[in-house]
Coordinates of C-alpha atoms in Angstrom, one line a residue:
M1 CA -9.9 5.3 7.7
S2 CA -8.2 9.4 7.6
R3 CA -7.9 9.7 11.2
V4 CA -4.7 6.4 11.1
L5 CA -3.8 8.2 7.9
A6 CA -3.1 11.2 9.0
A7 CA -1.6 10.1 11.8
I8 CA 1.5 8.5 9.7
P9 CA 3.7 11.4 9.2
Y10 CA 5.4 9.3 6.1
A11 CA 1.3 9.3 4.5
G12 CA 1.1 12.9 5.2
F13 CA 4.0 13.7 3.5
L14 CA 3.8 11.0 0.7
G15 CA 0.4 12.8 0.0
V16 CA -2.0 9.0 0.2
T17 CA -5.0 9.8 0.3
I18 CA -8.4 6.8 0.2
D19 CA -10.4 6.1 -2.5
R20 CA -13.8 4.6 -1.3
T21 CA -15.0 1.6 -3.8
E22 CA -17.8 -0.5 -3.3
D23 CA -15.9 -3.7 -2.8
G24 CA -13.6 -1.3 0.1
F25 CA -10.5 1.1 -0.8
V26 CA -8.2 1.8 -2.8
C27 CA -5.3 3.8 -1.4
V28 CA -4.1 6.8 -3.9
L29 CA -0.3 8.7 -4.6
P30 CA -0.6 11.5 -6.3
F31 CA 2.9 12.3 -8.8
K32 CA 4.7 14.3 -7.5
P33 CA 7.9 15.9 -8.9
D34 CA 10.3 14.9 -5.8
L35 CA 9.1 11.4 -5.7
V36 CA 11.4 10.5 -8.8
G37 CA 14.1 8.6 -8.8
N38 CA 15.3 8.2 -12.3
P39 CA 14.9 11.7 -13.5
R40 CA 16.5 9.8 -16.9
L41 CA 13.0 8.2 -17.2
P42 CA 11.3 9.9 -15.0
A43 CA 10.1 7.4 -13.2
I44 CA 9.2 7.4 -9.2
H45 CA 12.0 5.7 -6.6
G46 CA 11.5 2.3 -5.8
G47 CA 11.9 3.2 -1.9
V48 CA 8.8 5.6 -2.5
L49 CA 7.1 2.5 -4.4
G50 CA 7.9 -0.7 -1.8
A51 CA 6.6 2.2 1.2
F52 CA 3.5 3.0 -0.5
L53 CA 2.5 -0.8 -0.4
E54 CA 3.4 -2.0 2.7
L55 CA 1.4 1.4 3.3
T56 CA -1.9 0.0 1.8
A57 CA -0.9 -3.1 3.3
T58 CA -1.3 -2.0 6.6
L59 CA -3.9 0.2 6.2
R60 CA -6.4 -2.9 4.9
L61 CA -4.8 -4.6 8.1
I62 CA -6.7 -1.7 10.5
D63 CA -9.9 -1.5 8.2
E64 CA -10.2 -5.4 8.1
S65 CA -9.3 -6.7 11.6
G66 CA -9.7 -3.9 13.6
V67 CA -6.7 -3.8 15.3
A68 CA -6.0 -1.3 18.3
R69 CA -2.3 -1.7 17.2
L70 CA -0.8 -0.9 14.2
P71 CA 0.9 -4.2 12.2
K72 CA 3.8 -5.0 12.5
P73 CA 5.3 -5.8 9.7
I74 CA 7.6 -9.1 9.7
N75 CA 9.0 -9.0 6.2
F76 CA 7.7 -8.0 3.0
A77 CA 8.9 -8.4 -1.0
V78 CA 8.6 -6.3 -3.8
D79 CA 8.1 -7.3 -7.3
Y80 CA 9.1 -4.2 -9.7
L81 CA 6.7 -5.2 -12.9
R82 CA 6.8 -1.7 -15.0
S83 CA 8.3 1.5 -14.3
A84 CA 6.3 3.8 -12.1
G85 CA 6.4 6.8 -14.7
P86 CA 5.4 10.8 -13.6
A87 CA 1.3 10.0 -13.6
T88 CA -0.8 9.2 -10.7
T89 CA -0.2 5.7 -8.6
R90 CA -3.3 3.5 -7.2
A91 CA -3.0 0.1 -4.9
R92 CA -5.7 -2.0 -3.4
A93 CA -4.7 -4.6 -1.2
N94 CA -6.1 -9.0 -0.4
I95 CA -5.8 -9.8 3.0
F96 CA -4.6 -14.0 2.0
K97 CA -4.7 -14.9 5.8
L98 CA -6.0 -13.1 9.0
G99 CA -5.2 -15.2 11.8
R100 CA -4.6 -13.9 15.5
R101 CA -1.0 -13.0 15.3
I102 CA -0.2 -13.0 11.9
A103 CA -1.5 -11.8 8.4
V104 CA -0.8 -12.4 5.4
V105 CA -1.2 -9.1 2.5
H106 CA -0.9 -8.6 -1.2
V107 CA -1.0 -6.0 -2.4
V108 CA -0.7 -4.3 -6.0
A109 CA -0.5 -0.8 -7.9
W110 CA -1.0 0.2 -10.7
Q111 CA -1.2 3.8 -13.2
E112 CA -3.1 3.0 -16.4
S113 CA -5.5 0.2 -15.7
P114 CA -5.4 -2.5 -12.7
E115 CA -4.1 -4.6 -15.7
K116 CA -1.3 -3.5 -15.7
P117 CA 0.3 -3.6 -12.7
V118 CA 3.5 -1.5 -12.3
V119 CA 4.5 -3.1 -9.0
S120 CA 2.9 -5.7 -6.4
G121 CA 4.0 -7.3 -2.7
V122 CA 3.2 -9.4 -0.6
G123 CA 3.6 -9.3 3.8
K124 CA 3.3 -10.7 7.0
F125 CA 2.4 -9.2 9.6
L126 CA 2.1 -9.2 13.3
L127 CA -1.1 -8.2 15.2
S128 CA -1.2 -7.3 18.2
G129 CA -4.1 -6.8 20.4
A130 CA -6.2 -8.0 17.7
D131 CA -10.0 -7.6 18.2
K132 CA -10.7 -11.4 16.7

């Protein structure tokens, strides 16, 4: 998985890493001052959070489905639930549907605890070259 992550330039720019857990993995977005969108709060930019969610969903699909190519996003909806302050953000993705060509993935991101999410999202992806 780290080879896939290293091949995605935006993941490298954000500094995203992966923590393996008993039930899969969690993507980690370390805080950097460059990620702040609103310096008065300070809050991480919404575009960074949206991209982080989509990246987490994509990595989950690659991990689960064994696809030969990167899944292509068809659409991705983001719900901003709280301000994401200057702290490390973590995200976990769950696959709701994994078909031959289409997958639906839900992602939740948090800072303090998973019970207090800062942002969530749902995306549909086109799978091409799936082995299953």
